[in-house]
Tab-separated table of N, CA and C in Angstrom:
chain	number	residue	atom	x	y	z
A	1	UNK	N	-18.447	6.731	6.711
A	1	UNK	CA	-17.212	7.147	6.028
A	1	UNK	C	-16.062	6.264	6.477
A	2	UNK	N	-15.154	6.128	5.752
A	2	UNK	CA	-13.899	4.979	5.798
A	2	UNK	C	-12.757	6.210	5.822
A	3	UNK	N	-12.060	5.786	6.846
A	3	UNK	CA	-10.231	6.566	7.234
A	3	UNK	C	-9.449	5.764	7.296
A	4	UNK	N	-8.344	6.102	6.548
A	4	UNK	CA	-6.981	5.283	6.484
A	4	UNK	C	-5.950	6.282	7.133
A	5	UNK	N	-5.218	5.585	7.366
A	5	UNK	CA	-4.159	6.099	8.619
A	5	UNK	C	-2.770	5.626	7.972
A	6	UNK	N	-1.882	5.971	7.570
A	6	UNK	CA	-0.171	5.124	7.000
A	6	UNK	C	0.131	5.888	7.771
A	7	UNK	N	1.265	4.840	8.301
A	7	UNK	CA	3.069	5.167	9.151
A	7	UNK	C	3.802	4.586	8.435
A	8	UNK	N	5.180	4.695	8.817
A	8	UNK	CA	6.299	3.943	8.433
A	8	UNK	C	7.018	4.452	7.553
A	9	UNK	N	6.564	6.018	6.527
A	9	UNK	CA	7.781	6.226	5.436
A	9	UNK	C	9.053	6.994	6.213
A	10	UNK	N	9.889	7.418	5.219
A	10	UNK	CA	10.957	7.886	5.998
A	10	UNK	C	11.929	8.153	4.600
A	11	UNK	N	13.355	8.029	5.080
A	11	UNK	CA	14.218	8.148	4.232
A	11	UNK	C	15.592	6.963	4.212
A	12	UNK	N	15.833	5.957	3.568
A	12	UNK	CA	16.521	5.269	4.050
A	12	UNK	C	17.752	5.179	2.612
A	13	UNK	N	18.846	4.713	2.819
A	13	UNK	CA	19.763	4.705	1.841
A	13	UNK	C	19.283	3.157	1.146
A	14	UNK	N	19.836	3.146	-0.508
A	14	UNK	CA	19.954	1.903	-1.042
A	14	UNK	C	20.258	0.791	-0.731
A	15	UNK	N	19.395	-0.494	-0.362
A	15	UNK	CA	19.667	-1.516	-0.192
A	15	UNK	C	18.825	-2.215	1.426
A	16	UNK	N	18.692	-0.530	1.771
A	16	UNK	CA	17.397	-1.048	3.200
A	16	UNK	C	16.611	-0.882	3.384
A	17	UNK	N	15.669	-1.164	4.317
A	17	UNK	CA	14.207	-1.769	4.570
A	17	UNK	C	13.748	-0.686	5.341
A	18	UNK	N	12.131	-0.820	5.021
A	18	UNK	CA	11.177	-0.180	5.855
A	18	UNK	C	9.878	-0.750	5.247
A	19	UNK	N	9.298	-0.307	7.063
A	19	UNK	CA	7.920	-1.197	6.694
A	19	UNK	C	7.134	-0.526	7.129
A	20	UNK	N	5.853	0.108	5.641
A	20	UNK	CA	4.185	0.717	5.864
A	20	UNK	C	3.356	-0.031	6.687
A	21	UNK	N	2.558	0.892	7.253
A	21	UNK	CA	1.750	-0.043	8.018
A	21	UNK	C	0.361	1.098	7.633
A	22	UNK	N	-0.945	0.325	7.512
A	22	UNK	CA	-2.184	1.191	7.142
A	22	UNK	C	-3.021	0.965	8.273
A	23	UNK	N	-4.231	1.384	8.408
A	23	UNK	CA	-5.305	1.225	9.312
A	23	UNK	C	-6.638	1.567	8.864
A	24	UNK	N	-7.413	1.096	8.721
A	24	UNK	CA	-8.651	1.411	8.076
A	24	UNK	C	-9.880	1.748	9.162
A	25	UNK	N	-10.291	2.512	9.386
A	25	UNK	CA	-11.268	3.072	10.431
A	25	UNK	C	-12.605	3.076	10.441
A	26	UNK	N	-13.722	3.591	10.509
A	26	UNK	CA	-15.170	4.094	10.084
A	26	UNK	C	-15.692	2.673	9.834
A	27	UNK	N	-16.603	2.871	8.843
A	27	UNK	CA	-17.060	1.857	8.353
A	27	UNK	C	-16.500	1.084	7.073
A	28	UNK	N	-15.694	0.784	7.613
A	28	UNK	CA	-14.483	-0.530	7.248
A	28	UNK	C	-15.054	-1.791	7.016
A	29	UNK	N	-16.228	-2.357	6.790
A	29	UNK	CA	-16.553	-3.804	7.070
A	29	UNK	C	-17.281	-4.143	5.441
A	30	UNK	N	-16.758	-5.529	5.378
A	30	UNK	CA	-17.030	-6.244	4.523
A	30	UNK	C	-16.424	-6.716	3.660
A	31	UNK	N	-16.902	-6.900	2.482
A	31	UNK	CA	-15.404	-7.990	2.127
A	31	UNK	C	-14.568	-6.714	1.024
A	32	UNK	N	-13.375	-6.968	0.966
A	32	UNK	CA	-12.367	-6.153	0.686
A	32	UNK	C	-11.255	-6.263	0.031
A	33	UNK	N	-10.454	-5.297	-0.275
A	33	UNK	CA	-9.162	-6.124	-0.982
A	33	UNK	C	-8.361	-4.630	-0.145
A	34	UNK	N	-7.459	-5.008	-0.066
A	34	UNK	CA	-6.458	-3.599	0.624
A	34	UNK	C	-4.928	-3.775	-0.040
A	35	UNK	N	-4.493	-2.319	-0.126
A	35	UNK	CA	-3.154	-2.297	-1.234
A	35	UNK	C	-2.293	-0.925	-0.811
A	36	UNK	N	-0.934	-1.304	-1.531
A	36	UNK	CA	-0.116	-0.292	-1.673
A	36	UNK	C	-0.646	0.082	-3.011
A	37	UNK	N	-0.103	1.463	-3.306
A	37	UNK	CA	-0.119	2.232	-4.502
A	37	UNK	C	1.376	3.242	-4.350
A	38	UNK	N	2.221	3.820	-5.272
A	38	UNK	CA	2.924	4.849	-5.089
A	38	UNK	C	2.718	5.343	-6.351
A	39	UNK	N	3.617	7.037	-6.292
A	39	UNK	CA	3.456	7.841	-7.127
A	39	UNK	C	4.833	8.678	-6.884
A	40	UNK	N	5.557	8.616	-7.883
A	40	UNK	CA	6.584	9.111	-8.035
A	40	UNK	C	6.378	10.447	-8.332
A	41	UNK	N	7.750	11.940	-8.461
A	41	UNK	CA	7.248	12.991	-9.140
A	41	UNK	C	7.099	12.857	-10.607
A	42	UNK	N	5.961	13.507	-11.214
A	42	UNK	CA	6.027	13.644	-12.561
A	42	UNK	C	5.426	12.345	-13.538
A	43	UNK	N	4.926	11.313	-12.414
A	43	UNK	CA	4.855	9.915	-13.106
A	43	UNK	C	3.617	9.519	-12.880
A	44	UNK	N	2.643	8.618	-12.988
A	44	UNK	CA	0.783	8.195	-12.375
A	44	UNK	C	1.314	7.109	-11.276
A	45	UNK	N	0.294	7.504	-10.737
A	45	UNK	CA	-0.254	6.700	-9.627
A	45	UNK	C	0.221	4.911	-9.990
A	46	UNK	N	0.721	3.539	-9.792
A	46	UNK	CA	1.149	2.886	-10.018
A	46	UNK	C	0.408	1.926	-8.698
A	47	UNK	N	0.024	0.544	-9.020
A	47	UNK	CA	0.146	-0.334	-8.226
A	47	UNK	C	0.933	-0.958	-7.236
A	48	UNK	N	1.778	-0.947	-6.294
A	48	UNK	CA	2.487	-1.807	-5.707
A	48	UNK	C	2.220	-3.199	-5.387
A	49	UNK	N	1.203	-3.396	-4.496
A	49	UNK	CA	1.150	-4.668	-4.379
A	49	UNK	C	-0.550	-4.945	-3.498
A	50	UNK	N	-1.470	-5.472	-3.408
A	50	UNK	CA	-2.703	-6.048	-2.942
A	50	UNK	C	-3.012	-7.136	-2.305
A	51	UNK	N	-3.824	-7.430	-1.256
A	51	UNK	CA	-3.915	-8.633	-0.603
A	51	UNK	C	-5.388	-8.750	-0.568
A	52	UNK	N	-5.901	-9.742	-0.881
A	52	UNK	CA	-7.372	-9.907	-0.409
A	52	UNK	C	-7.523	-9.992	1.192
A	53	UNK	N	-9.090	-10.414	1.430
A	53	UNK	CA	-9.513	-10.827	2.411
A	53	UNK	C	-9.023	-12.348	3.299
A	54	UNK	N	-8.529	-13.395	2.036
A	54	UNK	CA	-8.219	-14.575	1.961
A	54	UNK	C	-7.071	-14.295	2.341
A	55	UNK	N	-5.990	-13.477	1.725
A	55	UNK	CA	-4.628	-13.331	1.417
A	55	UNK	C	-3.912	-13.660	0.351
A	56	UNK	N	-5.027	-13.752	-0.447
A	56	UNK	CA	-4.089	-13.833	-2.241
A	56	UNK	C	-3.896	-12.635	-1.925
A	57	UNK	N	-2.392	-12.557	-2.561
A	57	UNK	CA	-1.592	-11.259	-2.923
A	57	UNK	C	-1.169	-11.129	-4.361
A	58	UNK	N	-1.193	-9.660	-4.800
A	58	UNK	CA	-0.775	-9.515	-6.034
A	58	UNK	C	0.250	-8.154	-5.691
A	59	UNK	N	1.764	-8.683	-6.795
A	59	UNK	CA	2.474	-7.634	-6.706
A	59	UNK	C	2.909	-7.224	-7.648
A	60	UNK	N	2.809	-5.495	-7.862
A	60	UNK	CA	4.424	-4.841	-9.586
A	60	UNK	C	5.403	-6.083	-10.039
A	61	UNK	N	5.763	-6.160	-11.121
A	61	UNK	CA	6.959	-6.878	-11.382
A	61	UNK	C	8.166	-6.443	-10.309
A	62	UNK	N	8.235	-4.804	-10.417
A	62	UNK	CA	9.593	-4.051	-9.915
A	62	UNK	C	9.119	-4.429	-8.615
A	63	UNK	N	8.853	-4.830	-8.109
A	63	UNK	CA	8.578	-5.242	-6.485
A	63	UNK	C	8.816	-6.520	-6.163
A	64	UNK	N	8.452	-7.919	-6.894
A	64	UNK	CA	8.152	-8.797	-6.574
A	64	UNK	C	9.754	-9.499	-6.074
A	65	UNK	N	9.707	-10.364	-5.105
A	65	UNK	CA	11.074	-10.498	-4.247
A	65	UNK	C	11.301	-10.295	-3.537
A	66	UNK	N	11.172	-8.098	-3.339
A	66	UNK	CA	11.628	-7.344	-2.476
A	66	UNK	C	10.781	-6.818	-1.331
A	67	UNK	N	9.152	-7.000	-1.602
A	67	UNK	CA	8.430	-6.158	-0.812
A	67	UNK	C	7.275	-7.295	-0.351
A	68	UNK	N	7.149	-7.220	0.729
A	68	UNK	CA	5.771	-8.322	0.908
A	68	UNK	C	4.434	-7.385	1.597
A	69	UNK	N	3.246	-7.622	1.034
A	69	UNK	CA	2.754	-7.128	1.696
A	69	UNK	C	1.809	-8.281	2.839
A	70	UNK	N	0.985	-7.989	3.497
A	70	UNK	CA	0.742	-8.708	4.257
A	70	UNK	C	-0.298	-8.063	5.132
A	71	UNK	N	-1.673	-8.977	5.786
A	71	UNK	CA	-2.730	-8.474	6.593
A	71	UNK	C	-2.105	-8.333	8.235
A	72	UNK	N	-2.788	-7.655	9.405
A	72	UNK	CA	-2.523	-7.644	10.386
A	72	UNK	C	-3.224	-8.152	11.416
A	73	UNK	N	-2.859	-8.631	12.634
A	73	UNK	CA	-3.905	-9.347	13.245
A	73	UNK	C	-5.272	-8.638	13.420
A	74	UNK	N	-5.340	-7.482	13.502
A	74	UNK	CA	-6.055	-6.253	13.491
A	74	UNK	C	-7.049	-6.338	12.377
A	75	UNK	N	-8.168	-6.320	12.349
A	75	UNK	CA	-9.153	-6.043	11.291
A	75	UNK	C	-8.965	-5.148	10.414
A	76	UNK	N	-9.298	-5.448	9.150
A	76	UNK	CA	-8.213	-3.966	8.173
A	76	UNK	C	-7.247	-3.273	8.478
A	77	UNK	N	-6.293	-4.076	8.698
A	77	UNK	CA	-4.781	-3.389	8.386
A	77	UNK	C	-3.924	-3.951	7.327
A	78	UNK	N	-3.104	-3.363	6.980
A	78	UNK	CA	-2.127	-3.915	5.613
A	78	UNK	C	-0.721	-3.270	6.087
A	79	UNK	N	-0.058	-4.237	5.999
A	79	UNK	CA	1.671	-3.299	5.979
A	79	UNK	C	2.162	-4.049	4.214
A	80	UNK	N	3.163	-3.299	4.505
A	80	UNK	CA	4.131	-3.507	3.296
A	80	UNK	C	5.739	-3.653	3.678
A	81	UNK	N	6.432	-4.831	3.734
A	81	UNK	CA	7.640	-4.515	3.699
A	81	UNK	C	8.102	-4.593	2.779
A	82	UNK	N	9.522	-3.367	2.404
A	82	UNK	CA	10.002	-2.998	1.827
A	82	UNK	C	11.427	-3.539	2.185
A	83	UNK	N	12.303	-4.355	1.405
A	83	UNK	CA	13.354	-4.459	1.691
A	83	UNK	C	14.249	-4.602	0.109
A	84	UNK	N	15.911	-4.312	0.549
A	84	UNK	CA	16.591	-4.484	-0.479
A	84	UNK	C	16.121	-3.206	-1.716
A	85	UNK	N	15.455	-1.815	-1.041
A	85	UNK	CA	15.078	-0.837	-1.573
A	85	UNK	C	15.825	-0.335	-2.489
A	86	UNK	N	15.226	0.396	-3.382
A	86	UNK	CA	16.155	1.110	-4.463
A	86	UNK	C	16.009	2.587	-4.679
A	87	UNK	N	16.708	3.454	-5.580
A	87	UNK	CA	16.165	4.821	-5.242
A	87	UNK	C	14.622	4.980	-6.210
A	88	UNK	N	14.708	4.155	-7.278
A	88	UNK	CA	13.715	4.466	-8.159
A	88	UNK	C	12.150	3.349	-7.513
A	89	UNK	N	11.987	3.276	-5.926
A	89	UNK	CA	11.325	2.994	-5.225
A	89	UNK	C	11.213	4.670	-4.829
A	90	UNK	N	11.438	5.529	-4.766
A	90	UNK	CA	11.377	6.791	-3.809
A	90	UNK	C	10.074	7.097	-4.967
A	91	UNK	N	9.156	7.983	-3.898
A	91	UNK	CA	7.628	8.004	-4.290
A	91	UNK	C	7.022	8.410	-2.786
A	92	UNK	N	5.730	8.651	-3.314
A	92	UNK	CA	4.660	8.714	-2.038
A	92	UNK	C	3.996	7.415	-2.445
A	93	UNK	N	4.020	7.099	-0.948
A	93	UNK	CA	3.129	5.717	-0.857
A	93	UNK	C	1.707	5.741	-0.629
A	94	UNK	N	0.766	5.109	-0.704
A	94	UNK	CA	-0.792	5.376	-0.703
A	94	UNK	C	-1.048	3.749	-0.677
A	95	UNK	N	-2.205	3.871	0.938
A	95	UNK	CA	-2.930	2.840	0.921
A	95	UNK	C	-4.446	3.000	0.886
A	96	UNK	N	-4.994	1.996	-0.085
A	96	UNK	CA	-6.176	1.821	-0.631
A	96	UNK	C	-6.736	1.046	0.039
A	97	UNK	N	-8.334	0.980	0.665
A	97	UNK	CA	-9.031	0.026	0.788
A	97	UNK	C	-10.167	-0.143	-0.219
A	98	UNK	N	-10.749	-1.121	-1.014
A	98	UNK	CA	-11.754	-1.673	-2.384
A	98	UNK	C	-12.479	-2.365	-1.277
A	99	UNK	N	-13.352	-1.754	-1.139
A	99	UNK	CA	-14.684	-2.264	-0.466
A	99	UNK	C	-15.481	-2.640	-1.192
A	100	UNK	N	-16.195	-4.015	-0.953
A	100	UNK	CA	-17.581	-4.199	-1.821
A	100	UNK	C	-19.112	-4.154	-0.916
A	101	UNK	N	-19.351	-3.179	-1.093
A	101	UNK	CA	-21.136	-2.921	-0.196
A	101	UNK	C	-21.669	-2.753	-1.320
A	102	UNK	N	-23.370	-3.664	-0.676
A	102	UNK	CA	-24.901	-2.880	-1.855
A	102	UNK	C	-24.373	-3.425	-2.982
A	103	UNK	N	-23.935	-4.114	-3.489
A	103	UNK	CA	-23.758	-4.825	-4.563
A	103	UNK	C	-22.616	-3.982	-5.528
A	104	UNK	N	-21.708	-3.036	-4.897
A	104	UNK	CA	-20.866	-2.540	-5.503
A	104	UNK	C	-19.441	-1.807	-4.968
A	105	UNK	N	-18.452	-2.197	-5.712
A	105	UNK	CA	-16.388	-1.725	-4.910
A	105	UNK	C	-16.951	-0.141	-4.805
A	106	UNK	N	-16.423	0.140	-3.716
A	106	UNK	CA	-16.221	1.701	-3.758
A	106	UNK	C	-14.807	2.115	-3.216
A	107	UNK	N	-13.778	2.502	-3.486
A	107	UNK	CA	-12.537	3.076	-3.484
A	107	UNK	C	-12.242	4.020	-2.348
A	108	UNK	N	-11.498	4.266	-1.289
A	108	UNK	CA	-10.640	4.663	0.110
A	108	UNK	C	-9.348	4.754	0.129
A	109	UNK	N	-8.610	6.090	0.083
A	109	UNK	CA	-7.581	6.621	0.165
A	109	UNK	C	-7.211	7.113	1.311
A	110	UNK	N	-5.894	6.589	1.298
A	110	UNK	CA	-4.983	6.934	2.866
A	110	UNK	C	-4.498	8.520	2.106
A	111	UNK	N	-4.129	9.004	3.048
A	111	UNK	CA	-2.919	10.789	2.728
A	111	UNK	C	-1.962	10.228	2.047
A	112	UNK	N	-1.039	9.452	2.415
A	112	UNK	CA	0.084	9.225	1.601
A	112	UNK	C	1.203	9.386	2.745
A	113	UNK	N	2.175	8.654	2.355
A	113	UNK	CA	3.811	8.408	3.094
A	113	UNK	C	4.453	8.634	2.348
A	114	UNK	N	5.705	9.577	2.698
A	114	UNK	CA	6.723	9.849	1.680
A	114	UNK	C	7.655	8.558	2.008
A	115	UNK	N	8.546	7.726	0.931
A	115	UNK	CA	9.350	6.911	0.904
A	115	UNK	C	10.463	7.780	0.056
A	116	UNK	N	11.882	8.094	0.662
A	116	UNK	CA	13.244	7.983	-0.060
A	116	UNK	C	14.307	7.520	0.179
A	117	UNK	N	15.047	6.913	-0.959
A	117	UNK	CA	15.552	6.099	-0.799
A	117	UNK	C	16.720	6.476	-1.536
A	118	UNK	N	17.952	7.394	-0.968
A	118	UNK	CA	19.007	7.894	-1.251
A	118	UNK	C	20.301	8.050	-0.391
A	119	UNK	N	21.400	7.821	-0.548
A	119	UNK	CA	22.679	7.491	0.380
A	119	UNK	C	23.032	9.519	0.474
């Protein structure tokens, strides 16, 4: 079984930073892609941003600029910084690990981080 672990949400006013950090646990191994996701109230689940194994990254339009994500020296970890935040960034955050074993991705969900972002 695979465990994800997020820190880092909080509540910060318009225009500042904070940075997710994930951890992937269990049987974590092999090749992978690891990501933000958020989910606003009332709205679906949404992409934020993905990094491979390599470190191609893919990010939201509404993100790109502001948020980097990035691997850790640590074997499966992913943070996300968040900077130059906005309120319509406020959401629960969710990190994903896409594992490929046995010839097939199987999908790993963190709990979720609340992010708000209001003065």
């Amino acid at each position: 079984q695979v465990q994800l672990v997020e820190s880092g949400g909080g509540l910060v006013q318009p225009g500042g930073s904070l940075r997710l950090s994930c951890a992937a646990s269990g049987s974590a191994f092999g090749i992978n892609v690891m990501g933000w996701y958020r989910q606003a109230p009332g709205k679906e689940r949404e992409l934020v941003a993905t990094i491979t194994g390599g470190g191609t990254t893919n990010y939201a339009e509404s993100v790109k600029g502001r948020f980097t994500v990035s691997r850790g020296n640590t074997v499966n970890t992913v943070s996300l910084q968040m900077n130059s935040l906005k309120p319509e960034d406020t959401a629960v955050y969710y990190c994903k690990i896409k594992l490929f074993r046995g010839g097939s991705w199987s999908d790993y969900w963190g709990q979720g981080t609340q992010v708000t972002v209001s003065s």
